[in-house]
Amino acid sequence: DQQVKQNSPSLSVQEGRISILNCDYTNSMFDYFLWYKKYPAEGPTFLISISSIKDKNEDGRFTVFLNKSAKHLSLHIVPSQPGDSAVYFCAGYNAGGTSYGKLTFGQGTILTVHP
Amino acid sequence: EPEVTQTPSHQVTQMGQEVILRCVPISNHLYFYWYRQILGQKVEFLVSFYNNEISEKSEIFDDQFSVERPDGSNFTLKIRSTKLEDSAMYFCASSGDGNFNQPQHFGDGTRLSIL
């Protein structure tokens, strides 16, 4: 099941710089996307979401961009902090359908922010 | 902040035995989910539950699996006769206090090890 792909297994960034995490999807029925952060031994924690009627959503240091024509979304973290070091998952679902919130996840990207 | 709680954190079971994983969703949420993550793989959807019945289930969720909301607070996942390949992290999630398009909040998971 490759409906959501995160092609970069890992990303290393210096503290204070921008982190850009990328995600591609193939299922054109997806109309709602979420980013989750996961620390070891914890469950995924919701970060930010975006509906397909928007191309950008911002919440503090986190901004998600959606390019529907390219079926691509990205998460920008500015400025990056060492506490942001975690695994980041993007997920999509068909909010307008009958899937009742079934999330399809990407493989995750390990972000390491160096002090 | 309200959170989803899961017990136990780690369950070790002999192959062929029944196992019950327990979850207490966020109290005013209406939609409940189980996901699993096999080591090194993606987080995969298992089942969604709303209004005391299954809304959707994946191919993984075969006759060996069942879910139940036995009272107003608990949400359980039962595996009747466990197999080695059931070894995984199992995550419970809940969402929706009336507005369906709300993010799912995850528990910290139960690590299930089948011997």
JSON list of C-alpha atoms in Angstrom, two decimals:
[
{"chain": "A", "resi": 1, "resn": "ASP", "atom": "CA", "xyz": [0.00, 0.00, 0.00]},
{"chain": "A", "resi": 2, "resn": "GLN", "atom": "CA", "xyz": [1.92, 3.02, -1.29]},
{"chain": "A", "resi": 3, "resn": "GLN", "atom": "CA", "xyz": [-0.90, 5.56, -1.26]},
{"chain": "A", "resi": 4, "resn": "VAL", "atom": "CA", "xyz": [1.15, 7.87, 0.99]},
{"chain": "A", "resi": 5, "resn": "LYS", "atom": "CA", "xyz": [4.90, 8.05, 0.61]},
{"chain": "A", "resi": 6, "resn": "GLN", "atom": "CA", "xyz": [7.59, 9.84, 2.53]},
{"chain": "A", "resi": 7, "resn": "ASN", "atom": "CA", "xyz": [10.66, 9.30, 0.42]},
{"chain": "A", "resi": 8, "resn": "SER", "atom": "CA", "xyz": [13.21, 10.67, 2.86]},
{"chain": "A", "resi": 9, "resn": "PRO", "atom": "CA", "xyz": [13.81, 8.21, 5.72]},
{"chain": "A", "resi": 10, "resn": "SER", "atom": "CA", "xyz": [15.76, 10.82, 7.64]},
{"chain": "A", "resi": 11, "resn": "LEU", "atom": "CA", "xyz": [16.60, 14.53, 7.79]},
{"chain": "A", "resi": 12, "resn": "SER", "atom": "CA", "xyz": [19.28, 16.29, 9.79]},
{"chain": "A", "resi": 13, "resn": "VAL", "atom": "CA", "xyz": [19.04, 20.03, 10.50]},
{"chain": "A", "resi": 14, "resn": "GLN", "atom": "CA", "xyz": [20.89, 22.58, 12.59]},
{"chain": "A", "resi": 15, "resn": "GLU", "atom": "CA", "xyz": [19.01, 24.25, 15.43]},
{"chain": "A", "resi": 16, "resn": "GLY", "atom": "CA", "xyz": [17.41, 27.51, 14.32]},
{"chain": "A", "resi": 17, "resn": "ARG", "atom": "CA", "xyz": [17.25, 26.52, 10.65]},
{"chain": "A", "resi": 18, "resn": "ILE", "atom": "CA", "xyz": [14.22, 25.39, 8.67]},
{"chain": "A", "resi": 19, "resn": "SER", "atom": "CA", "xyz": [13.16, 21.75, 8.53]},
{"chain": "A", "resi": 20, "resn": "ILE", "atom": "CA", "xyz": [11.19, 20.70, 5.45]},
{"chain": "A", "resi": 21, "resn": "LEU", "atom": "CA", "xyz": [9.53, 17.29, 5.48]},
{"chain": "A", "resi": 22, "resn": "ASN", "atom": "CA", "xyz": [7.91, 16.03, 2.32]},
{"chain": "A", "resi": 23, "resn": "CYS", "atom": "CA", "xyz": [5.04, 13.69, 1.56]},
{"chain": "A", "resi": 24, "resn": "ASP", "atom": "CA", "xyz": [3.47, 12.46, -1.68]},
{"chain": "A", "resi": 25, "resn": "TYR", "atom": "CA", "xyz": [0.16, 10.74, -2.17]},
{"chain": "A", "resi": 26, "resn": "THR", "atom": "CA", "xyz": [-1.46, 8.87, -5.01]},
{"chain": "A", "resi": 27, "resn": "ASN", "atom": "CA", "xyz": [-5.07, 8.50, -3.84]},
{"chain": "A", "resi": 28, "resn": "SER", "atom": "CA", "xyz": [-6.98, 11.39, -5.42]},
{"chain": "A", "resi": 29, "resn": "MET", "atom": "CA", "xyz": [-9.88, 10.73, -3.05]},
{"chain": "A", "resi": 30, "resn": "PHE", "atom": "CA", "xyz": [-7.86, 12.01, -0.10]},
{"chain": "A", "resi": 31, "resn": "ASP", "atom": "CA", "xyz": [-9.12, 15.46, 0.87]},
{"chain": "A", "resi": 32, "resn": "TYR", "atom": "CA", "xyz": [-7.75, 15.86, 4.37]},
{"chain": "A", "resi": 33, "resn": "PHE", "atom": "CA", "xyz": [-4.16, 15.50, 5.50]},
{"chain": "A", "resi": 34, "resn": "LEU", "atom": "CA", "xyz": [-2.50, 15.43, 8.88]},
{"chain": "A", "resi": 35, "resn": "TRP", "atom": "CA", "xyz": [1.01, 15.48, 10.26]},
{"chain": "A", "resi": 36, "resn": "TYR", "atom": "CA", "xyz": [1.90, 13.57, 13.41]},
{"chain": "A", "resi": 37, "resn": "LYS", "atom": "CA", "xyz": [5.05, 13.54, 15.48]},
{"chain": "A", "resi": 38, "resn": "LYS", "atom": "CA", "xyz": [6.18, 10.44, 17.33]},
{"chain": "A", "resi": 39, "resn": "TYR", "atom": "CA", "xyz": [8.75, 10.03, 20.06]},
{"chain": "A", "resi": 40, "resn": "PRO", "atom": "CA", "xyz": [10.08, 6.57, 21.00]},
{"chain": "A", "resi": 41, "resn": "ALA", "atom": "CA", "xyz": [7.76, 4.58, 23.27]},
{"chain": "A", "resi": 42, "resn": "GLU", "atom": "CA", "xyz": [4.92, 7.06, 22.69]},
{"chain": "A", "resi": 43, "resn": "GLY", "atom": "CA", "xyz": [1.97, 7.20, 20.35]},
{"chain": "A", "resi": 44, "resn": "PRO", "atom": "CA", "xyz": [1.71, 9.62, 17.42]},
{"chain": "A", "resi": 45, "resn": "THR", "atom": "CA", "xyz": [0.91, 13.18, 18.51]},
{"chain": "A", "resi": 46, "resn": "PHE", "atom": "CA", "xyz": [-1.16, 15.37, 16.23]},
{"chain": "A", "resi": 47, "resn": "LEU", "atom": "CA", "xyz": [0.69, 18.43, 14.91]},
{"chain": "A", "resi": 48, "resn": "ILE", "atom": "CA", "xyz": [-1.24, 20.12, 12.15]},
{"chain": "A", "resi": 49, "resn": "SER", "atom": "CA", "xyz": [-3.76, 19.35, 9.43]},
{"chain": "A", "resi": 50, "resn": "ILE", "atom": "CA", "xyz": [-4.93, 20.74, 6.13]},
{"chain": "A", "resi": 51, "resn": "SER", "atom": "CA", "xyz": [-8.07, 20.37, 4.11]},
{"chain": "A", "resi": 52, "resn": "SER", "atom": "CA", "xyz": [-7.84, 20.07, 0.34]},
{"chain": "A", "resi": 53, "resn": "ILE", "atom": "CA", "xyz": [-9.75, 23.34, -0.04]},
{"chain": "A", "resi": 54, "resn": "LYS", "atom": "CA", "xyz": [-6.67, 25.13, 1.28]},
{"chain": "A", "resi": 55, "resn": "ASP", "atom": "CA", "xyz": [-3.08, 25.24, 0.11]},
{"chain": "A", "resi": 56, "resn": "LYS", "atom": "CA", "xyz": [-1.53, 26.38, 3.36]},
{"chain": "A", "resi": 57, "resn": "ASN", "atom": "CA", "xyz": [-2.17, 26.11, 7.06]},
{"chain": "A", "resi": 58, "resn": "GLU", "atom": "CA", "xyz": [-0.02, 27.64, 9.76]},
{"chain": "A", "resi": 59, "resn": "ASP", "atom": "CA", "xyz": [0.21, 27.01, 13.49]},
{"chain": "A", "resi": 60, "resn": "GLY", "atom": "CA", "xyz": [3.07, 28.68, 15.30]},
{"chain": "A", "resi": 61, "resn": "ARG", "atom": "CA", "xyz": [6.37, 27.28, 14.04]},
{"chain": "A", "resi": 62, "resn": "PHE", "atom": "CA", "xyz": [4.60, 24.68, 11.87]},
{"chain": "A", "resi": 63, "resn": "THR", "atom": "CA", "xyz": [3.26, 25.30, 8.39]},
{"chain": "A", "resi": 64, "resn": "VAL", "atom": "CA", "xyz": [1.83, 22.71, 6.04]},
{"chain": "A", "resi": 65, "resn": "PHE", "atom": "CA", "xyz": [1.65, 23.33, 2.30]},
{"chain": "A", "resi": 66, "resn": "LEU", "atom": "CA", "xyz": [-0.53, 21.34, -0.06]},
{"chain": "A", "resi": 67, "resn": "ASN", "atom": "CA", "xyz": [-0.04, 21.14, -3.82]},
{"chain": "A", "resi": 68, "resn": "LYS", "atom": "CA", "xyz": [-3.02, 19.18, -5.09]},
{"chain": "A", "resi": 69, "resn": "SER", "atom": "CA", "xyz": [-1.97, 19.12, -8.73]},
{"chain": "A", "resi": 70, "resn": "ALA", "atom": "CA", "xyz": [1.33, 17.53, -7.73]},
{"chain": "A", "resi": 71, "resn": "LYS", "atom": "CA", "xyz": [-0.29, 15.43, -4.98]},
{"chain": "A", "resi": 72, "resn": "HIS", "atom": "CA", "xyz": [2.39, 16.70, -2.65]},
{"chain": "A", "resi": 73, "resn": "LEU", "atom": "CA", "xyz": [2.44, 18.19, 0.80]},
{"chain": "A", "resi": 74, "resn": "SER", "atom": "CA", "xyz": [5.22, 19.48, 2.98]},
{"chain": "A", "resi": 75, "resn": "LEU", "atom": "CA", "xyz": [5.68, 20.41, 6.61]},
{"chain": "A", "resi": 76, "resn": "HIS", "atom": "CA", "xyz": [7.91, 23.37, 7.43]},
{"chain": "A", "resi": 77, "resn": "ILE", "atom": "CA", "xyz": [9.27, 23.85, 10.92]},
{"chain": "A", "resi": 78, "resn": "VAL", "atom": "CA", "xyz": [10.83, 27.26, 11.57]},
{"chain": "A", "resi": 79, "resn": "PRO", "atom": "CA", "xyz": [12.94, 27.65, 13.61]},
{"chain": "A", "resi": 80, "resn": "SER", "atom": "CA", "xyz": [13.84, 24.06, 14.32]},
{"chain": "A", "resi": 81, "resn": "GLN", "atom": "CA", "xyz": [14.58, 23.12, 17.92]},
{"chain": "A", "resi": 82, "resn": "PRO", "atom": "CA", "xyz": [16.33, 20.05, 19.38]},
{"chain": "A", "resi": 83, "resn": "GLY", "atom": "CA", "xyz": [13.02, 19.03, 20.98]},
{"chain": "A", "resi": 84, "resn": "ASP", "atom": "CA", "xyz": [11.59, 18.65, 17.47]},
{"chain": "A", "resi": 85, "resn": "SER", "atom": "CA", "xyz": [13.77, 15.58, 16.97]},
{"chain": "A", "resi": 86, "resn": "ALA", "atom": "CA", "xyz": [11.28, 12.75, 16.39]},
{"chain": "A", "resi": 87, "resn": "VAL", "atom": "CA", "xyz": [9.68, 10.66, 13.66]},
{"chain": "A", "resi": 88, "resn": "TYR", "atom": "CA", "xyz": [7.20, 12.64, 11.55]},
{"chain": "A", "resi": 89, "resn": "PHE", "atom": "CA", "xyz": [4.32, 10.91, 9.79]},
{"chain": "A", "resi": 90, "resn": "CYS", "atom": "CA", "xyz": [1.98, 12.34, 7.21]},
{"chain": "A", "resi": 91, "resn": "ALA", "atom": "CA", "xyz": [-1.43, 10.76, 6.79]},
{"chain": "A", "resi": 92, "resn": "GLY", "atom": "CA", "xyz": [-4.31, 11.21, 4.41]},
{"chain": "A", "resi": 93, "resn": "TYR", "atom": "CA", "xyz": [-7.94, 10.32, 4.37]},
{"chain": "A", "resi": 94, "resn": "ASN", "atom": "CA", "xyz": [-11.17, 10.76, 2.46]},
{"chain": "A", "resi": 95, "resn": "ALA", "atom": "CA", "xyz": [-13.15, 13.05, 4.73]},
{"chain": "A", "resi": 96, "resn": "GLY", "atom": "CA", "xyz": [-15.93, 13.35, 2.21]},
{"chain": "A", "resi": 97, "resn": "GLY", "atom": "CA", "xyz": [-16.46, 9.63, 1.91]},
{"chain": "A", "resi": 98, "resn": "THR", "atom": "CA", "xyz": [-17.66, 6.88, 4.19]},
{"chain": "A", "resi": 99, "resn": "SER", "atom": "CA", "xyz": [-14.25, 5.88, 5.52]},
{"chain": "A", "resi": 100, "resn": "TYR", "atom": "CA", "xyz": [-15.04, 7.27, 8.97]},
{"chain": "A", "resi": 101, "resn": "GLY", "atom": "CA", "xyz": [-11.59, 8.68, 9.43]},
{"chain": "A", "resi": 102, "resn": "LYS", "atom": "CA", "xyz": [-9.47, 5.79, 8.23]},
{"chain": "A", "resi": 103, "resn": "LEU", "atom": "CA", "xyz": [-6.00, 7.29, 8.12]},
{"chain": "A", "resi": 104, "resn": "THR", "atom": "CA", "xyz": [-3.42, 6.07, 5.62]},
{"chain": "A", "resi": 105, "resn": "PHE", "atom": "CA", "xyz": [0.08, 6.78, 6.89]},
{"chain": "A", "resi": 106, "resn": "GLY", "atom": "CA", "xyz": [3.42, 7.30, 5.21]},
{"chain": "A", "resi": 107, "resn": "GLN", "atom": "CA", "xyz": [6.52, 5.47, 6.37]},
{"chain": "A", "resi": 108, "resn": "GLY", "atom": "CA", "xyz": [7.76, 8.36, 8.47]},
{"chain": "A", "resi": 109, "resn": "THR", "atom": "CA", "xyz": [10.81, 10.62, 8.38]},
{"chain": "A", "resi": 110, "resn": "ILE", "atom": "CA", "xyz": [13.27, 10.73, 11.28]},
{"chain": "A", "resi": 111, "resn": "LEU", "atom": "CA", "xyz": [14.11, 14.37, 11.99]},
{"chain": "A", "resi": 112, "resn": "THR", "atom": "CA", "xyz": [17.25, 15.13, 13.98]},
{"chain": "A", "resi": 113, "resn": "VAL", "atom": "CA", "xyz": [17.85, 18.73, 15.04]},
{"chain": "A", "resi": 114, "resn": "HIS", "atom": "CA", "xyz": [21.42, 19.35, 16.18]},
{"chain": "A", "resi": 115, "resn": "PRO", "atom": "CA", "xyz": [22.15, 22.03, 18.81]},
{"chain": "B", "resi": 1, "resn": "GLU", "atom": "CA", "xyz": [-5.03, 17.93, 28.27]},
{"chain": "B", "resi": 2, "resn": "PRO", "atom": "CA", "xyz": [-7.25, 14.82, 27.93]},
{"chain": "B", "resi": 3, "resn": "GLU", "atom": "CA", "xyz": [-5.47, 11.79, 26.57]},
{"chain": "B", "resi": 4, "resn": "VAL", "atom": "CA", "xyz": [-6.09, 8.28, 25.32]},
{"chain": "B", "resi": 5, "resn": "THR", "atom": "CA", "xyz": [-4.76, 5.64, 27.71]},
{"chain": "B", "resi": 6, "resn": "GLN", "atom": "CA", "xyz": [-3.86, 2.06, 26.79]},
{"chain": "B", "resi": 7, "resn": "THR", "atom": "CA", "xyz": [-3.15, -0.97, 28.97]},
{"chain": "B", "resi": 8, "resn": "PRO", "atom": "CA", "xyz": [-1.02, -2.95, 29.26]},
{"chain": "B", "resi": 9, "resn": "SER", "atom": "CA", "xyz": [2.03, -1.22, 27.81]},
{"chain": "B", "resi": 10, "resn": "HIS", "atom": "CA", "xyz": [3.56, -4.60, 26.96]},
{"chain": "B", "resi": 11, "resn": "GLN", "atom": "CA", "xyz": [1.80, -7.95, 26.56]},
{"chain": "B", "resi": 12, "resn": "VAL", "atom": "CA", "xyz": [3.62, -11.23, 26.04]},
{"chain": "B", "resi": 13, "resn": "THR", "atom": "CA", "xyz": [1.43, -14.15, 24.95]},
{"chain": "B", "resi": 14, "resn": "GLN", "atom": "CA", "xyz": [1.91, -17.67, 23.70]},
{"chain": "B", "resi": 15, "resn": "MET", "atom": "CA", "xyz": [0.85, -18.34, 20.12]},
{"chain": "B", "resi": 16, "resn": "GLY", "atom": "CA", "xyz": [-2.73, -19.54, 19.95]},
{"chain": "B", "resi": 17, "resn": "GLN", "atom": "CA", "xyz": [-3.79, -17.76, 23.11]},
{"chain": "B", "resi": 18, "resn": "GLU", "atom": "CA", "xyz": [-6.42, -15.04, 23.29]},
{"chain": "B", "resi": 19, "resn": "VAL", "atom": "CA", "xyz": [-5.37, -11.51, 24.10]},
{"chain": "B", "resi": 20, "resn": "ILE", "atom": "CA", "xyz": [-7.39, -8.41, 24.99]},
{"chain": "B", "resi": 21, "resn": "LEU", "atom": "CA", "xyz": [-5.91, -4.96, 24.56]},
{"chain": "B", "resi": 22, "resn": "ARG", "atom": "CA", "xyz": [-7.62, -2.18, 26.45]},
{"chain": "B", "resi": 23, "resn": "CYS", "atom": "CA", "xyz": [-8.10, 1.50, 25.71]},
{"chain": "B", "resi": 24, "resn": "VAL", "atom": "CA", "xyz": [-9.81, 4.39, 27.42]},
{"chain": "B", "resi": 25, "resn": "PRO", "atom": "CA", "xyz": [-10.57, 7.00, 24.74]},
{"chain": "B", "resi": 26, "resn": "ILE", "atom": "CA", "xyz": [-10.99, 10.70, 25.43]},
{"chain": "B", "resi": 27, "resn": "SER", "atom": "CA", "xyz": [-14.28, 10.99, 27.28]},
{"chain": "B", "resi": 28, "resn": "ASN", "atom": "CA", "xyz": [-16.38, 13.10, 24.90]},
{"chain": "B", "resi": 29, "resn": "HIS", "atom": "CA", "xyz": [-15.11, 11.48, 21.71]},
{"chain": "B", "resi": 30, "resn": "LEU", "atom": "CA", "xyz": [-17.49, 9.53, 19.52]},
{"chain": "B", "resi": 31, "resn": "TYR", "atom": "CA", "xyz": [-15.19, 7.75, 17.02]},
{"chain": "B", "resi": 32, "resn": "PHE", "atom": "CA", "xyz": [-12.74, 5.06, 18.01]},
{"chain": "B", "resi": 33, "resn": "TYR", "atom": "CA", "xyz": [-9.98, 3.31, 16.09]},
{"chain": "B", "resi": 34, "resn": "TRP", "atom": "CA", "xyz": [-7.33, 0.64, 16.31]},
{"chain": "B", "resi": 35, "resn": "TYR", "atom": "CA", "xyz": [-4.10, 0.77, 14.31]},
{"chain": "B", "resi": 36, "resn": "ARG", "atom": "CA", "xyz": [-1.02, -1.36, 14.44]},
{"chain": "B", "resi": 37, "resn": "GLN", "atom": "CA", "xyz": [2.63, -0.95, 13.51]},
{"chain": "B", "resi": 38, "resn": "ILE", "atom": "CA", "xyz": [4.77, -3.98, 12.84]},
{"chain": "B", "resi": 39, "resn": "LEU", "atom": "CA", "xyz": [8.42, -3.26, 13.57]},
{"chain": "B", "resi": 40, "resn": "GLY", "atom": "CA", "xyz": [9.98, -1.34, 10.70]},
{"chain": "B", "resi": 41, "resn": "GLN", "atom": "CA", "xyz": [6.70, -0.93, 8.83]},
{"chain": "B", "resi": 42, "resn": "LYS", "atom": "CA", "xyz": [4.00, 1.71, 8.46]},
{"chain": "B", "resi": 43, "resn": "VAL", "atom": "CA", "xyz": [1.22, 2.41, 10.92]},
{"chain": "B", "resi": 44, "resn": "GLU", "atom": "CA", "xyz": [-1.75, 0.46, 9.49]},
{"chain": "B", "resi": 45, "resn": "PHE", "atom": "CA", "xyz": [-5.46, 0.98, 10.02]},
{"chain": "B", "resi": 46, "resn": "LEU", "atom": "CA", "xyz": [-7.33, -1.96, 11.53]},
{"chain": "B", "resi": 47, "resn": "VAL", "atom": "CA", "xyz": [-10.84, -0.84, 12.39]},
{"chain": "B", "resi": 48, "resn": "SER", "atom": "CA", "xyz": [-13.06, 2.14, 13.13]},
{"chain": "B", "resi": 49, "resn": "PHE", "atom": "CA", "xyz": [-16.01, 2.08, 15.53]},
{"chain": "B", "resi": 50, "resn": "TYR", "atom": "CA", "xyz": [-18.89, 4.50, 15.88]},
{"chain": "B", "resi": 51, "resn": "ASN", "atom": "CA", "xyz": [-22.31, 4.34, 17.50]},
{"chain": "B", "resi": 52, "resn": "ASN", "atom": "CA", "xyz": [-21.56, 0.92, 18.97]},
{"chain": "B", "resi": 53, "resn": "GLU", "atom": "CA", "xyz": [-20.73, -0.76, 15.72]},
{"chain": "B", "resi": 54, "resn": "ILE", "atom": "CA", "xyz": [-17.84, -1.24, 13.33]},
{"chain": "B", "resi": 55, "resn": "SER", "atom": "CA", "xyz": [-17.80, 1.47, 10.67]},
{"chain": "B", "resi": 56, "resn": "GLU", "atom": "CA", "xyz": [-14.96, 0.13, 8.59]},
{"chain": "B", "resi": 57, "resn": "LYS", "atom": "CA", "xyz": [-12.34, -2.58, 8.85]},
{"chain": "B", "resi": 58, "resn": "SER", "atom": "CA", "xyz": [-9.22, -3.43, 6.90]},
{"chain": "B", "resi": 59, "resn": "GLU", "atom": "CA", "xyz": [-8.25, -6.74, 5.33]},
{"chain": "B", "resi": 60, "resn": "ILE", "atom": "CA", "xyz": [-6.06, -7.39, 8.35]},
{"chain": "B", "resi": 61, "resn": "PHE", "atom": "CA", "xyz": [-9.09, -7.35, 10.63]},
{"chain": "B", "resi": 62, "resn": "ASP", "atom": "CA", "xyz": [-10.26, -10.91, 9.99]},
{"chain": "B", "resi": 63, "resn": "ASP", "atom": "CA", "xyz": [-12.47, -13.21, 12.07]},
{"chain": "B", "resi": 64, "resn": "GLN", "atom": "CA", "xyz": [-9.77, -13.55, 14.71]},
{"chain": "B", "resi": 65, "resn": "PHE", "atom": "CA", "xyz": [-10.20, -9.88, 15.64]},
{"chain": "B", "resi": 66, "resn": "SER", "atom": "CA", "xyz": [-13.09, -8.22, 17.43]},
{"chain": "B", "resi": 67, "resn": "VAL", "atom": "CA", "xyz": [-13.73, -4.90, 19.11]},
{"chain": "B", "resi": 68, "resn": "GLU", "atom": "CA", "xyz": [-16.08, -3.96, 21.88]},
{"chain": "B", "resi": 69, "resn": "ARG", "atom": "CA", "xyz": [-17.10, -0.98, 23.93]},
{"chain": "B", "resi": 70, "resn": "PRO", "atom": "CA", "xyz": [-18.32, -2.85, 27.00]},
{"chain": "B", "resi": 71, "resn": "ASP", "atom": "CA", "xyz": [-19.17, 0.26, 28.99]},
{"chain": "B", "resi": 72, "resn": "GLY", "atom": "CA", "xyz": [-19.10, 4.02, 28.57]},
{"chain": "B", "resi": 73, "resn": "SER", "atom": "CA", "xyz": [-15.36, 4.36, 28.91]},
{"chain": "B", "resi": 74, "resn": "ASN", "atom": "CA", "xyz": [-13.45, 1.32, 27.63]},
{"chain": "B", "resi": 75, "resn": "PHE", "atom": "CA", "xyz": [-12.74, 0.22, 24.07]},
{"chain": "B", "resi": 76, "resn": "THR", "atom": "CA", "xyz": [-11.14, -3.19, 23.62]},
{"chain": "B", "resi": 77, "resn": "LEU", "atom": "CA", "xyz": [-9.46, -5.14, 20.84]},
{"chain": "B", "resi": 78, "resn": "LYS", "atom": "CA", "xyz": [-9.55, -8.92, 21.15]},
{"chain": "B", "resi": 79, "resn": "ILE", "atom": "CA", "xyz": [-7.45, -11.35, 19.16]},
{"chain": "B", "resi": 80, "resn": "ARG", "atom": "CA", "xyz": [-8.90, -14.83, 19.64]},
{"chain": "B", "resi": 81, "resn": "SER", "atom": "CA", "xyz": [-6.04, -17.08, 18.60]},
{"chain": "B", "resi": 82, "resn": "THR", "atom": "CA", "xyz": [-2.82, -15.14, 18.25]},
{"chain": "B", "resi": 83, "resn": "LYS", "atom": "CA", "xyz": [-0.26, -15.82, 15.55]},
{"chain": "B", "resi": 84, "resn": "LEU", "atom": "CA", "xyz": [3.42, -14.91, 15.43]},
{"chain": "B", "resi": 85, "resn": "GLU", "atom": "CA", "xyz": [2.67, -12.26, 12.81]},
{"chain": "B", "resi": 86, "resn": "ASP", "atom": "CA", "xyz": [0.34, -10.46, 15.23]},
{"chain": "B", "resi": 87, "resn": "SER", "atom": "CA", "xyz": [3.42, -9.21, 17.07]},
{"chain": "B", "resi": 88, "resn": "ALA", "atom": "CA", "xyz": [3.29, -5.42, 16.71]},
{"chain": "B", "resi": 89, "resn": "MET", "atom": "CA", "xyz": [2.58, -2.13, 18.47]},
{"chain": "B", "resi": 90, "resn": "TYR", "atom": "CA", "xyz": [-1.18, -1.62, 18.69]},
{"chain": "B", "resi": 91, "resn": "PHE", "atom": "CA", "xyz": [-2.43, 1.93, 18.92]},
{"chain": "B", "resi": 92, "resn": "CYS", "atom": "CA", "xyz": [-5.88, 3.04, 19.97]},
{"chain": "B", "resi": 93, "resn": "ALA", "atom": "CA", "xyz": [-7.17, 6.43, 18.80]},
{"chain": "B", "resi": 94, "resn": "SER", "atom": "CA", "xyz": [-10.28, 8.51, 19.27]},
{"chain": "B", "resi": 95, "resn": "SER", "atom": "CA", "xyz": [-11.73, 11.61, 17.67]},
{"chain": "B", "resi": 96, "resn": "GLY", "atom": "CA", "xyz": [-14.84, 13.65, 17.10]},
{"chain": "B", "resi": 97, "resn": "ASP", "atom": "CA", "xyz": [-16.73, 15.40, 19.80]},
{"chain": "B", "resi": 98, "resn": "GLY", "atom": "CA", "xyz": [-19.48, 16.17, 17.33]},
{"chain": "B", "resi": 99, "resn": "ASN", "atom": "CA", "xyz": [-17.47, 17.68, 14.52]},
{"chain": "B", "resi": 100, "resn": "PHE", "atom": "CA", "xyz": [-16.31, 14.73, 12.46]},
{"chain": "B", "resi": 101, "resn": "ASN", "atom": "CA", "xyz": [-13.31, 16.35, 10.83]},
{"chain": "B", "resi": 102, "resn": "GLN", "atom": "CA", "xyz": [-11.20, 16.48, 13.94]},
{"chain": "B", "resi": 103, "resn": "PRO", "atom": "CA", "xyz": [-7.79, 14.89, 14.32]},
{"chain": "B", "resi": 104, "resn": "GLN", "atom": "CA", "xyz": [-7.42, 11.50, 15.89]},
{"chain": "B", "resi": 105, "resn": "HIS", "atom": "CA", "xyz": [-5.63, 11.39, 19.21]},
{"chain": "B", "resi": 106, "resn": "PHE", "atom": "CA", "xyz": [-3.53, 8.32, 19.85]},
{"chain": "B", "resi": 107, "resn": "GLY", "atom": "CA", "xyz": [-2.58, 6.41, 22.96]},
{"chain": "B", "resi": 108, "resn": "ASP", "atom": "CA", "xyz": [1.00, 5.35, 23.65]},
{"chain": "B", "resi": 109, "resn": "GLY", "atom": "CA", "xyz": [0.31, 1.85, 22.40]},
{"chain": "B", "resi": 110, "resn": "THR", "atom": "CA", "xyz": [0.53, -1.73, 23.61]},
{"chain": "B", "resi": 111, "resn": "ARG", "atom": "CA", "xyz": [3.51, -3.74, 22.47]},
{"chain": "B", "resi": 112, "resn": "LEU", "atom": "CA", "xyz": [2.23, -7.25, 21.75]},
{"chain": "B", "resi": 113, "resn": "SER", "atom": "CA", "xyz": [4.83, -9.99, 21.60]},
{"chain": "B", "resi": 114, "resn": "ILE", "atom": "CA", "xyz": [3.72, -13.45, 20.49]},
{"chain": "B", "resi": 115, "resn": "LEU", "atom": "CA", "xyz": [6.03, -16.32, 21.41]}
]
